[in-house]
Coordinates of C-alpha atoms in Angstrom, one line a residue:
X1 CA 0.0 0.0 0.0
X2 CA 1.5 3.2 -1.2
X3 CA 1.8 5.7 2.1
X4 CA 2.0 9.1 0.3
X5 CA -0.1 11.2 -1.1
X6 CA 2.5 13.7 -1.9
X7 CA 4.4 11.7 -4.3
X8 CA 2.2 11.6 -7.0
X9 CA 4.8 12.0 -10.4
X10 CA 5.6 8.3 -10.8
X11 CA 8.2 7.2 -13.9
X12 CA 6.2 4.5 -15.6
X13 CA 9.7 3.8 -17.8
X14 CA 12.5 5.3 -18.6
X15 CA 10.7 6.6 -21.3
X16 CA 7.0 8.0 -20.1
X17 CA 5.6 9.4 -16.9
X18 CA 2.5 10.0 -14.8
X19 CA 1.1 13.2 -13.3
X20 CA -1.2 12.9 -10.9
X21 CA -2.7 15.9 -9.3
X22 CA -2.7 15.8 -5.9
X23 CA -2.7 18.3 -2.4
X24 CA -0.8 18.8 0.3
X25 CA -3.8 20.8 2.6
X26 CA -4.6 18.8 5.7
X27 CA -8.3 20.3 5.9
X28 CA -8.6 19.9 9.3
X29 CA -6.2 22.9 10.1
X30 CA -7.0 25.9 8.1
X31 CA -10.9 27.1 7.7
X32 CA -9.1 30.6 6.2
X33 CA -7.5 30.9 2.8
X34 CA -4.9 28.8 3.9
X35 CA -6.9 25.5 3.2
X36 CA -10.5 26.2 1.1
X37 CA -8.7 26.7 -2.0
X38 CA -7.3 23.3 -1.9
X39 CA -9.4 21.4 -0.1
X40 CA -10.9 19.5 -3.6
X41 CA -8.0 18.9 -4.4
X42 CA -6.9 17.3 -1.2
X43 CA -10.7 14.9 -1.5
X44 CA -9.7 14.1 -5.0
X45 CA -6.4 13.1 -4.2
X46 CA -8.1 10.6 -1.4
X47 CA -10.2 9.7 -3.3
X48 CA -8.0 8.6 -5.8
X49 CA -5.7 7.2 -3.3
X50 CA -8.6 4.6 -2.5
X51 CA -8.5 4.1 -6.1
X52 CA -5.1 3.5 -6.8
X53 CA -5.3 0.2 -4.4
X54 CA -8.6 -1.2 -6.4
X55 CA -10.6 -0.2 -4.0
X56 CA -14.0 2.3 -3.4
X57 CA -13.7 5.5 -1.7
X58 CA -16.6 7.0 -0.1
X59 CA -17.0 10.0 2.7
X60 CA -17.4 9.0 6.5
X61 CA -20.1 11.3 8.6
X62 CA -17.4 13.7 9.5
X63 CA -17.4 14.6 5.6
X64 CA -13.4 14.5 6.2
X65 CA -12.1 10.7 6.3
X66 CA -12.1 9.2 3.6
X67 CA -13.4 5.3 3.6
X68 CA -11.8 2.7 1.4
X69 CA -14.3 -0.5 0.5
X70 CA -13.3 -3.6 -1.5
X71 CA -15.8 -5.0 -4.0
X72 CA -17.8 -6.9 -1.2
X73 CA -18.2 -4.3 1.0
X74 CA -15.7 -4.7 3.5
X75 CA -13.8 -1.7 4.9
X76 CA -10.2 -2.2 4.4
X77 CA -8.9 1.4 5.7
X78 CA -9.3 4.8 5.6
X79 CA -7.5 8.3 5.7
X80 CA -7.8 10.8 7.8
X81 CA -8.1 14.9 7.5
X82 CA -4.8 14.5 8.6
X83 CA -3.7 12.2 6.2
X84 CA -3.3 9.4 8.2
X85 CA -4.0 5.9 7.4
X86 CA -6.3 4.0 9.8
X87 CA -6.7 0.2 9.8
X88 CA -9.8 -1.7 11.2
X89 CA -9.3 -3.9 14.1
X90 CA -12.0 -6.8 14.1
X91 CA -12.1 -7.2 18.1
X92 CA -12.6 -3.1 19.0
X93 CA -15.5 -2.8 16.5
X94 CA -14.2 0.9 16.0
X95 CA -15.3 2.1 13.3
X96 CA -14.6 5.8 11.4
X97 CA -18.5 6.0 11.2
X98 CA -18.3 6.1 14.8
X99 CA -15.2 8.0 15.7
X100 CA -13.6 9.6 12.4
X101 CA -10.6 10.7 14.2
X102 CA -10.5 7.5 16.3
X103 CA -7.0 6.7 15.1
X104 CA -5.6 10.0 16.7
X105 CA -5.8 7.8 19.8
X106 CA -3.9 5.1 21.7
X107 CA -5.4 1.7 22.3
X108 CA -8.1 2.2 19.8
X109 CA -7.5 -0.4 17.4
X110 CA -5.3 1.7 14.4
X111 CA -2.6 1.7 12.8
X112 CA -1.0 4.9 12.9
X113 CA 2.5 4.0 11.6
X114 CA 1.7 5.1 7.9
X115 CA 1.1 8.8 7.0
X116 CA 0.2 10.0 3.8
X117 CA 1.6 13.6 4.7
X118 CA 5.2 12.1 6.0
X119 CA 8.3 12.5 4.6
X120 CA 11.0 10.6 2.9
X121 CA 13.7 12.5 4.9
X122 CA 14.5 11.2 8.6
X123 CA 16.4 14.4 9.4
X124 CA 15.2 16.7 12.6
X125 CA 17.5 19.6 13.7
X126 CA 18.1 21.0 17.1
X127 CA 19.6 24.4 18.4
X128 CA 23.2 25.2 18.0
X129 CA 24.1 24.2 21.4
X130 CA 25.2 21.4 23.9
X131 CA 21.6 20.3 24.2
X132 CA 20.1 18.0 22.0
X133 CA 16.3 18.4 21.6
X134 CA 14.0 16.1 21.0
X135 CA 10.4 16.3 19.5
X136 CA 7.2 15.8 21.6
X137 CA 3.9 15.1 20.7
X138 CA 2.0 17.9 21.7
X139 CA -0.8 19.4 20.0
X140 CA -2.1 22.4 19.2
X141 CA -4.7 23.7 21.7
X142 CA -6.6 25.6 19.2
X143 CA -5.0 29.1 19.6
X144 CA -2.9 31.1 17.3
X145 CA -0.3 32.0 19.0
X146 CA 1.4 35.9 18.1
X147 CA 5.2 36.2 17.6
X148 CA 6.3 39.8 17.1
X149 CA 9.7 41.0 16.5
X150 CA 11.1 44.2 18.1
X151 CA 15.0 45.2 18.5
X152 CA 15.6 43.4 21.4
X153 CA 14.4 40.0 19.9
X154 CA 11.1 37.6 19.9
X155 CA 7.8 38.2 22.4
X156 CA 4.8 35.8 21.9
X157 CA 1.0 35.9 23.4
X158 CA -1.2 33.6 23.2
X159 CA 1.2 30.6 23.8
X160 CA -0.3 27.2 22.7
X161 CA 2.2 25.4 24.6
X162 CA 4.1 24.9 21.5
X163 CA 6.2 27.9 21.2
X164 CA 10.0 28.3 22.6
X165 CA 11.5 31.8 22.8
X166 CA 14.7 32.9 23.6
X167 CA 15.6 36.2 22.0
X168 CA 15.2 36.0 18.5
X169 CA 14.8 32.5 17.9
X170 CA 11.6 31.0 18.1
X171 CA 11.1 27.1 17.8
X172 CA 7.3 25.6 16.9
X173 CA 7.1 22.3 18.3
X174 CA 3.5 21.1 16.8
X175 CA 1.6 21.4 14.2
X176 CA -1.0 24.6 13.5
X177 CA -1.3 28.7 12.8
X178 CA 1.6 30.9 14.4
X179 CA 1.2 34.7 13.3
X180 CA 4.6 36.5 12.3
X181 CA 5.1 40.7 12.6
X182 CA 7.8 42.7 13.3
X183 CA 11.5 43.3 12.3
X184 CA 14.8 41.9 14.0
X185 CA 18.5 41.7 12.9
X186 CA 20.3 39.3 15.1
X187 CA 22.5 36.4 14.9
X188 CA 19.7 34.4 16.2
X189 CA 17.1 35.8 14.4
X190 CA 15.4 32.1 13.4
X191 CA 12.2 30.6 13.1
X192 CA 13.0 27.1 13.7
X193 CA 10.3 24.3 13.3
X194 CA 10.8 21.1 15.0
X195 CA 7.3 19.3 14.8
X196 CA 7.0 15.7 15.0
X197 CA 6.0 14.0 11.7
X198 CA 3.0 11.9 12.6
X199 CA 1.5 15.6 13.3
X200 CA -0.1 17.5 10.6
X201 CA 0.8 21.2 9.0
X202 CA 2.5 24.0 10.3
X203 CA 1.3 27.5 9.2
X204 CA 3.9 30.2 9.7
X205 CA 1.4 33.3 8.6
X206 CA 3.2 36.4 7.5
X207 CA 2.1 39.4 8.6
X208 CA 4.4 42.0 7.7
X209 CA 8.2 40.2 8.9
X210 CA 11.5 41.3 8.2
X211 CA 14.3 38.9 9.5
X212 CA 17.9 38.8 9.0
X213 CA 19.9 36.2 10.5
X214 CA 24.1 37.5 10.4
X215 CA 24.9 33.8 11.1
X216 CA 22.5 31.2 9.8
X217 CA 19.1 30.7 8.0
X218 CA 16.1 32.8 9.1
X219 CA 13.5 30.0 8.6
X220 CA 14.6 26.3 9.5
X221 CA 12.5 23.5 9.4
X222 CA 14.5 20.1 11.1
X223 CA 11.3 18.4 10.9
X224 CA 7.5 18.4 10.3
X225 CA 5.0 16.6 8.1
X226 CA 5.0 19.7 6.0
X227 CA 4.9 23.4 6.3
X228 CA 3.7 26.3 4.8
X229 CA 4.9 29.8 4.6
X230 CA 1.7 32.3 4.1
X231 CA 2.6 35.5 3.0
X232 CA -1.1 37.2 4.1
X233 CA -2.9 39.8 2.3
X234 CA -1.2 42.9 1.4
X235 CA 2.0 42.8 3.8
X236 CA 5.6 42.6 2.5
X237 CA 7.6 40.2 4.6
X238 CA 11.3 39.5 3.3
X239 CA 14.2 37.4 4.9
X240 CA 18.1 37.4 4.1
X241 CA 20.7 35.0 5.6
X242 CA 24.6 35.0 6.3
X243 CA 26.9 35.1 3.4
X244 CA 28.8 32.4 5.9
X245 CA 27.8 29.9 8.2
X246 CA 29.2 29.4 11.4
X247 CA 26.5 27.2 13.0
X248 CA 26.4 23.5 13.2
X249 CA 23.0 22.3 14.3
X250 CA 22.7 18.7 16.4
X251 CA 19.5 16.9 15.7
X252 CA 18.0 13.4 16.7
X253 CA 15.8 12.2 13.5
X254 CA 12.4 10.5 13.8
X255 CA 14.4 7.3 14.0
X256 CA 15.8 8.4 17.3
X257 CA 19.8 9.2 15.7
X258 CA 21.7 11.7 16.5
X259 CA 23.0 14.0 13.4
X260 CA 24.5 16.9 13.0
X261 CA 23.4 19.6 10.0
X262 CA 24.2 23.0 8.7
X263 CA 21.3 25.0 7.0
X264 CA 22.1 25.4 2.7
X265 CA 19.0 28.2 2.3
X266 CA 17.7 31.3 3.1
X267 CA 14.6 29.4 3.8
X268 CA 15.9 25.5 4.6
X269 CA 13.2 23.1 4.8
X270 CA 14.1 19.5 5.3
X271 CA 10.2 18.4 4.8
X272 CA 7.8 19.6 2.5
X273 CA 7.4 23.2 2.2
X274 CA 4.7 25.1 0.5
X275 CA 4.2 28.7 -0.4
X276 CA 1.2 30.6 0.3
X277 CA -1.3 33.3 0.7
X278 CA -1.7 36.6 -1.5
X279 CA 1.2 38.8 0.2
X280 CA 4.7 40.1 -0.7
X281 CA 7.6 37.5 0.1
X282 CA 11.3 38.2 -0.7
X283 CA 14.2 35.8 0.0
X284 CA 18.2 37.1 -0.3
X285 CA 19.9 33.9 -0.4
X286 CA 23.2 35.1 0.5
X287 CA 25.1 31.8 1.3
X288 CA 23.6 29.4 -0.7
X289 CA 20.0 28.8 -2.1
X290 CA 17.0 31.1 -1.6
X291 CA 14.6 28.6 -1.1
X292 CA 15.0 25.1 -0.1
X293 CA 13.4 21.8 0.5
X294 CA 14.9 18.5 0.7
X295 CA 11.6 16.9 -0.4
X296 CA 8.5 18.6 -2.1
X297 CA 8.7 22.1 -2.9
X298 CA 5.0 23.9 -4.3
X299 CA 3.8 27.4 -5.0
X300 CA -0.4 26.8 -4.3
X301 CA -1.3 30.8 -3.8
X302 CA -1.1 33.9 -5.7
X303 CA 2.2 35.5 -4.0
X304 CA 4.6 37.3 -5.0
X305 CA 7.7 36.1 -4.6
X306 CA 11.3 37.3 -5.2
X307 CA 14.3 35.6 -4.4
X308 CA 18.1 36.2 -5.3
X309 CA 20.5 33.5 -4.6
X310 CA 24.0 33.5 -4.8
X311 CA 23.6 29.3 -6.2
X312 CA 19.9 28.1 -7.3
X313 CA 17.1 30.6 -6.4
X314 CA 14.4 27.2 -5.9
X315 CA 15.5 23.8 -5.2
X316 CA 13.1 21.1 -4.2
X317 CA 15.0 17.9 -3.7
X318 CA 12.3 15.3 -5.1
X319 CA 10.1 18.0 -6.4
X320 CA 9.5 21.6 -7.2
X321 CA 6.1 22.3 -7.9
X322 CA 4.1 26.0 -9.1
X323 CA 0.9 25.9 -9.6
X324 CA 0.1 30.0 -8.7
X325 CA 2.1 33.0 -8.1
X326 CA 4.2 35.9 -9.4
X327 CA 7.6 34.8 -8.9
X328 CA 11.1 36.5 -10.0
X329 CA 14.2 34.5 -9.7
X330 CA 17.6 36.2 -10.2
X331 CA 20.4 33.1 -9.4
X332 CA 24.4 34.2 -9.4
X333 CA 26.3 31.1 -10.0
X334 CA 23.3 28.2 -10.3
X335 CA 19.8 27.2 -11.4
X336 CA 17.1 29.7 -10.9
X337 CA 14.9 26.5 -10.7
X338 CA 16.5 23.2 -9.9
X339 CA 15.6 19.7 -9.0
X340 CA 17.0 16.6 -8.4
X341 CA 14.1 15.2 -9.8
X342 CA 10.9 16.7 -11.5
X343 CA 9.9 19.9 -12.1
X344 CA 6.0 20.9 -12.7
X345 CA 4.8 24.3 -13.9
X346 CA 1.0 24.3 -14.1
X347 CA 0.2 28.2 -13.6
X348 CA 1.5 31.3 -11.6
X349 CA 4.1 33.8 -13.9
X350 CA 7.8 32.8 -13.6
X351 CA 11.2 35.3 -14.8
X352 CA 14.5 34.0 -14.2
X353 CA 17.8 35.2 -14.7
X354 CA 20.4 32.8 -13.7
X355 CA 23.9 32.0 -14.3
X356 CA 23.7 28.2 -15.2
X357 CA 20.4 26.2 -16.2
X358 CA 17.5 28.8 -16.1
X359 CA 15.4 25.6 -15.4
X360 CA 16.8 22.3 -14.6
X361 CA 15.5 18.9 -13.3
X362 CA 17.1 16.0 -13.6
X363 CA 14.3 14.1 -14.7
X364 CA 11.3 15.4 -15.9
X365 CA 10.5 19.0 -16.9
X366 CA 6.5 19.5 -17.3
X367 CA 5.7 22.8 -19.0
X368 CA 2.0 22.8 -18.8
X369 CA 0.2 26.1 -18.1
X370 CA 3.1 28.5 -16.2
X371 CA 3.5 31.4 -18.2
X372 CA 8.1 31.3 -18.1
X373 CA 10.4 34.0 -19.1
X374 CA 13.9 32.9 -19.1
X375 CA 15.8 35.9 -19.6
X376 CA 19.1 34.6 -19.4
X377 CA 20.5 31.5 -18.5
X378 CA 23.9 29.1 -19.8
X379 CA 21.1 26.2 -20.9
X380 CA 17.9 28.1 -20.6
X381 CA 15.6 24.7 -19.8
X382 CA 17.5 21.2 -18.8
X383 CA 16.0 18.0 -18.3
X384 CA 16.6 14.3 -19.2
X385 CA 12.8 14.6 -20.7
X386 CA 10.8 17.9 -21.4
X387 CA 7.2 17.5 -21.7
X388 CA 5.6 20.9 -23.4
X389 CA 2.0 20.2 -22.7
X390 CA 0.8 23.8 -22.3
X391 CA 1.4 26.9 -20.9
X392 CA 3.4 30.2 -22.7
X393 CA 7.4 30.1 -22.4
X394 CA 10.0 32.4 -23.7
X395 CA 13.6 30.9 -22.9
X396 CA 17.0 32.8 -24.0
X397 CA 20.3 30.4 -23.4
X398 CA 23.7 31.4 -24.5
X399 CA 24.6 27.9 -24.9
X400 CA 21.2 25.9 -25.6
X401 CA 17.3 27.1 -25.7
X402 CA 16.0 23.8 -24.8
X403 CA 18.4 21.0 -23.7
X404 CA 17.7 17.6 -23.7
X405 CA 20.4 15.3 -21.8
X406 CA 21.4 13.7 -18.1
X407 CA 19.9 10.4 -19.0
X408 CA 22.5 7.5 -19.5
X409 CA 23.3 6.4 -22.9
X410 CA 22.6 2.7 -22.4
X411 CA 18.7 3.0 -21.8
X412 CA 19.2 3.7 -17.7
X413 CA 17.2 6.3 -15.9
X414 CA 18.8 9.8 -15.4
X415 CA 22.1 10.1 -14.2
X416 CA 21.8 14.0 -12.6
X417 CA 24.4 15.3 -15.0
X418 CA 25.1 17.6 -18.0
X419 CA 25.4 16.5 -21.5
X420 CA 28.3 13.9 -20.7
X421 CA 31.1 12.9 -23.6
X422 CA 30.5 13.3 -27.0
X423 CA 31.2 11.0 -30.1
X424 CA 30.2 11.2 -33.6
X425 CA 27.5 10.2 -34.7
X426 CA 25.1 9.3 -38.1
X427 CA 24.4 13.4 -38.2
X428 CA 27.3 14.7 -36.8
X429 CA 28.3 15.1 -33.0
X430 CA 26.3 12.8 -30.6
X431 CA 26.5 12.3 -26.7
X432 CA 27.1 9.7 -24.8
X433 CA 23.9 10.8 -22.5
X434 CA 20.2 10.4 -23.2
X435 CA 17.6 13.0 -23.5
X436 CA 14.0 13.2 -25.0
X437 CA 11.7 16.1 -26.2
X438 CA 7.9 15.4 -26.2
X439 CA 5.7 18.9 -27.5
X440 CA 2.0 18.5 -27.5
X441 CA 0.7 21.6 -26.7
X442 CA 1.6 25.3 -25.2
X443 CA 3.3 28.2 -27.2
X444 CA 6.8 28.3 -26.6
X445 CA 10.2 30.6 -27.8
X446 CA 13.0 29.1 -27.7
X447 CA 16.4 31.4 -28.7
X448 CA 20.1 31.1 -28.3
X449 CA 23.1 32.5 -29.2
X450 CA 27.0 32.7 -28.5
X451 CA 29.4 30.1 -29.8
X452 CA 28.2 26.7 -30.5
X453 CA 25.3 26.9 -29.5
X454 CA 22.3 24.8 -30.1
X455 CA 18.0 26.3 -29.9
X456 CA 16.2 23.2 -29.5
X457 CA 18.8 20.8 -28.3
X458 CA 18.0 16.3 -27.5
X459 CA 20.4 13.8 -27.4
X460 CA 17.6 11.1 -28.3
X461 CA 14.7 12.5 -29.8
X462 CA 12.6 15.5 -30.3
X463 CA 8.6 14.8 -31.5
X464 CA 6.3 17.9 -31.5
X465 CA 2.4 16.5 -32.4
X466 CA 0.7 20.0 -31.2
X467 CA 1.3 23.6 -29.9
X468 CA 3.4 26.6 -31.1
X469 CA 7.1 26.2 -31.1
X470 CA 9.5 29.4 -32.6
X471 CA 13.2 29.1 -32.6
X472 CA 15.6 31.9 -33.1
X473 CA 19.1 32.2 -33.6
X474 CA 18.4 36.5 -32.6
X475 CA 22.2 37.0 -33.9
X476 CA 23.1 35.8 -37.3
X477 CA 26.3 35.3 -37.5
X478 CA 26.2 33.0 -34.0
X479 CA 27.6 29.6 -33.7
X480 CA 29.6 27.2 -35.5
X481 CA 28.6 26.5 -39.2
X482 CA 29.6 25.0 -42.7
X483 CA 31.2 22.2 -41.2
X484 CA 28.5 19.8 -43.4
X485 CA 26.8 16.5 -43.0
X486 CA 24.0 17.6 -41.0
X487 CA 20.2 15.8 -41.6
X488 CA 18.0 17.6 -43.5
X489 CA 14.1 16.7 -43.1
X490 CA 12.3 14.7 -45.3
X491 CA 10.1 17.7 -46.4
X492 CA 10.8 20.8 -48.9
X493 CA 14.5 22.5 -48.6
X494 CA 14.2 25.1 -51.2
X495 CA 18.4 25.1 -50.9
X496 CA 18.5 25.3 -47.3
X497 CA 22.2 24.0 -46.0
X498 CA 22.7 22.0 -42.8
X499 CA 25.8 21.3 -40.6
X500 CA 26.8 19.4 -37.7
X501 CA 27.3 22.0 -35.1
X502 CA 23.4 22.3 -34.5
X503 CA 21.8 25.5 -34.8
X504 CA 18.4 25.5 -34.4
X505 CA 17.5 22.1 -34.2
X506 CA 20.2 19.4 -33.0
X507 CA 19.1 15.9 -32.1
X508 CA 21.0 12.4 -31.9
X509 CA 18.4 10.4 -33.6
X510 CA 16.1 12.8 -35.1
X511 CA 13.4 15.6 -34.8
X512 CA 9.6 14.7 -35.8
X513 CA 6.7 16.5 -36.5
X514 CA 3.3 15.6 -37.0
X515 CA 1.0 18.4 -35.7
X516 CA 1.1 22.0 -34.7
X517 CA 3.1 24.8 -35.7
X518 CA 6.9 25.1 -36.2
X519 CA 8.6 28.6 -37.5
X520 CA 12.4 28.9 -36.9
X521 CA 14.5 31.8 -37.6
X522 CA 18.3 31.1 -38.0
X523 CA 21.4 30.8 -40.6
X524 CA 22.4 27.3 -39.5
X525 CA 20.5 24.5 -38.4
X526 CA 21.8 20.4 -38.1
X527 CA 18.2 19.3 -39.0
X528 CA 14.7 20.7 -39.9
X529 CA 11.3 18.7 -41.6
X530 CA 11.0 22.1 -44.5
X531 CA 13.0 25.0 -45.3
X532 CA 13.0 28.1 -47.2
X533 CA 15.5 30.3 -48.2
X534 CA 14.0 33.5 -47.4
X535 CA 15.6 36.5 -46.3
X536 CA 13.9 37.8 -43.3
X537 CA 14.5 41.2 -41.1
X538 CA 13.7 42.0 -37.3
X539 CA 10.2 43.0 -36.3
X540 CA 8.7 41.9 -39.8
X541 CA 6.3 39.2 -39.3
X542 CA 7.1 35.7 -41.5
X543 CA 5.1 32.4 -42.0
X544 CA 1.8 31.8 -43.1
X545 CA -1.7 33.4 -43.8
X546 CA -2.3 31.4 -40.9
X547 CA 0.6 31.5 -38.6
X548 CA 3.3 34.0 -38.1
X549 CA 5.9 35.9 -36.2
X550 CA 8.0 38.9 -36.1
X551 CA 11.7 37.9 -35.3
X552 CA 14.1 39.8 -32.9
X553 CA 16.8 39.5 -35.5
X554 CA 17.8 39.2 -38.9
X555 CA 18.7 36.0 -41.4
X556 CA 18.1 34.0 -44.1
X557 CA 16.9 30.7 -43.8
X558 CA 13.2 30.0 -42.3
X559 CA 12.4 26.1 -40.5
X560 CA 9.2 25.3 -40.8
X561 CA 6.5 22.4 -40.2
X562 CA 3.4 21.3 -38.6
X563 CA 0.2 23.4 -40.2
X564 CA 3.0 25.5 -41.6
X565 CA 3.3 24.1 -46.0
X566 CA 5.5 27.3 -46.9
X567 CA 6.9 30.6 -45.4
X568 CA 6.9 34.1 -46.8
X569 CA 6.3 37.6 -45.4
X570 CA 2.7 38.4 -43.8
X571 CA 0.6 41.0 -43.9
X572 CA -1.0 40.4 -40.0
X573 CA -3.8 42.9 -40.5
X574 CA -6.9 40.8 -39.3
X575 CA -4.9 38.2 -37.3
X576 CA -5.1 37.2 -33.6
X577 CA -1.9 38.1 -31.2
X578 CA 0.1 36.2 -29.0
X579 CA 2.7 38.4 -26.6
X580 CA 5.2 36.1 -25.3
X581 CA 6.6 37.1 -21.7
X582 CA 9.2 38.8 -23.4
X583 CA 7.6 40.9 -25.5
X584 CA 7.6 39.3 -29.2
X585 CA 4.8 38.6 -30.9
X586 CA 3.1 35.7 -32.7
X587 CA -0.1 36.0 -34.9
X588 CA -2.4 33.6 -36.0
X589 CA -5.9 32.8 -37.0

C-alpha cells in the first residue's frame, strides 16, 4: 500500500511519466485562505488513493475521513483529514463512522505508523548548543499564537504550549497556525520548526515580517510532516541570511539517531514546504540557495515571490511544483529552479535570470500551464525529459535554449549530469547521454546565441504533435556553421544547407513533427522538417497566412513544419496576437 499522496509523479518507464493532481493541504487545520482553495484537490486525491489500491472511496459521517472499501463492501482502511491511514481491528469494533478521528488516540485498534502526509526525510534538527532536542507529540490547543519581533528579539502572546522563545530564536514544536510580524536582525534571528512527523501541518503566517540572520538561516524547518509559509494579503515579508555559516545544528531524527546539519539556504526545509498567501515574500540567499526543500517545494497561492541567491534560486530535491504565484528569480552562479528529480509548472508567472540553467530537472520537466520567461541563462531549460504540454514560455540561453540531456546512453534512468562526453554519430556530434523532448501543446519561444549553440537540443529524439514552437538565433553570426553532414528533413529544402554543429535543431536520433506549428529563424541548423531560403528582417512578420512570427533578429533561412506548409512575409492585419512574456509576438487565425 502506498503511504503518501504527495509523491504523485511516477516514472512508468525510462520513457514515460504519469502525473496525478495532488494536494498538500491538511483540511482539518485551516478554515481560511490557507485551505479553502485546496480542499477539493485533497478530497479528489484521497479518493484516488482508494482507487489506486483498487478500492472504492466514500466519505465518513464527519465529511472529511475517506473510507476505502473492497468489492465485497468490507472496510479495508480509511484516511483522516490529516492524511493518517487507519486500519480496522475486528476485535475492537471501532469504525471511522463512529469516530472519524479514532486513529489519533492510543489503544483504539488502529495503525498510525503509516502517514500519507509524511516525508521521506528522517532528519530533525535541534539548536546549535550542547543540548540536543527531541520532538514531542504536543497538539495545538486551537489558539493562534502571535509572535512579534522588535529590536530586542521576539515576544509571544497566546502561547499554545508549542512555542519556545529565546531572544530572536523561535522554535515551533507542534502543528497549528502561528502569526509573525515585526523586524529583527541578529545571529539568533531564526524561526525553527521542530514538529513530530506524525503531526499535521505547521502554518507560518507572515503578517509583515523582516528577519535578517547574520550567522545562519532565518527560517529553518528541521522536522515536520509539512510546513506552509503564508504571506498574508497586503503584507511585505523579507528574509535575509548570512553569507557564511558558523553554526552546526545537532538533531535527533525520527529514528532516534543523533545527526548534525548546516542550513544550506535562506529558507531551508528538510521536509515538504509550501509557499502560499496573497502577500509579498522576498528572499535573499547570500550563502547558497534561496528557498530549499529536501523533499517537495510547492507554490500554491497568488504570492509575489522575489528570490535572489548565490547558487540556486529554488530547489526541491524531489519536486518543484508551481501552480500559482508571481515569481522572480535571480540566481548568480546556479540554476533559477533546480530539482534532483522533477519540476512541474502548471500555473503562475515565473521570470528567471541564472548563471547556469534557467530551469533544471534531473528527471522530468513539465511545462503545463505556467507563463515562464527565462530572460538569460547558460542552458535555458534542461532535463532528461522535457514535456511541453501547455503554457506560454520564452527562453534565452547563451549555450542551449532547451536541452534534453542527462540520461544514460545505455537506456538506464537519469544520471543527474549534464551532457556528458561526445562521439561522432550519423548526423554529427553525438552525446554519451540521452534526453528526450515531447511537445504536445502550449506556445513556446526558444532562442540561443553565442558560440557552438543549439536552440532545440535533444541527446535522443524530439517530437512535436501539437502546440506552437518558435525557434530563433537572434544574432545571425552566432554558432558554428559550414561543417556539412547534417540531417535535412523529408520535406522541402529550397536550397537550405545543414551542418554538424547544431543551430536551430540538433538531435542525436531525429526530430519529427506530426502537428502543431513550427517556425525557426536562423542561418544554421543540423536538421529540419522543411526549410526556405527566405531573407527576413527584425520586427516584420513571417510564416503563413494562419501562423506568423515577428523575429527579434534578421537572417536568410526559415525552418517550418506542422500546419505551416510554406513561408514568406505575412500581412498580419485581421490576425489574432499572442505576446510572449519577452514581448515578441506570434500571429494566428
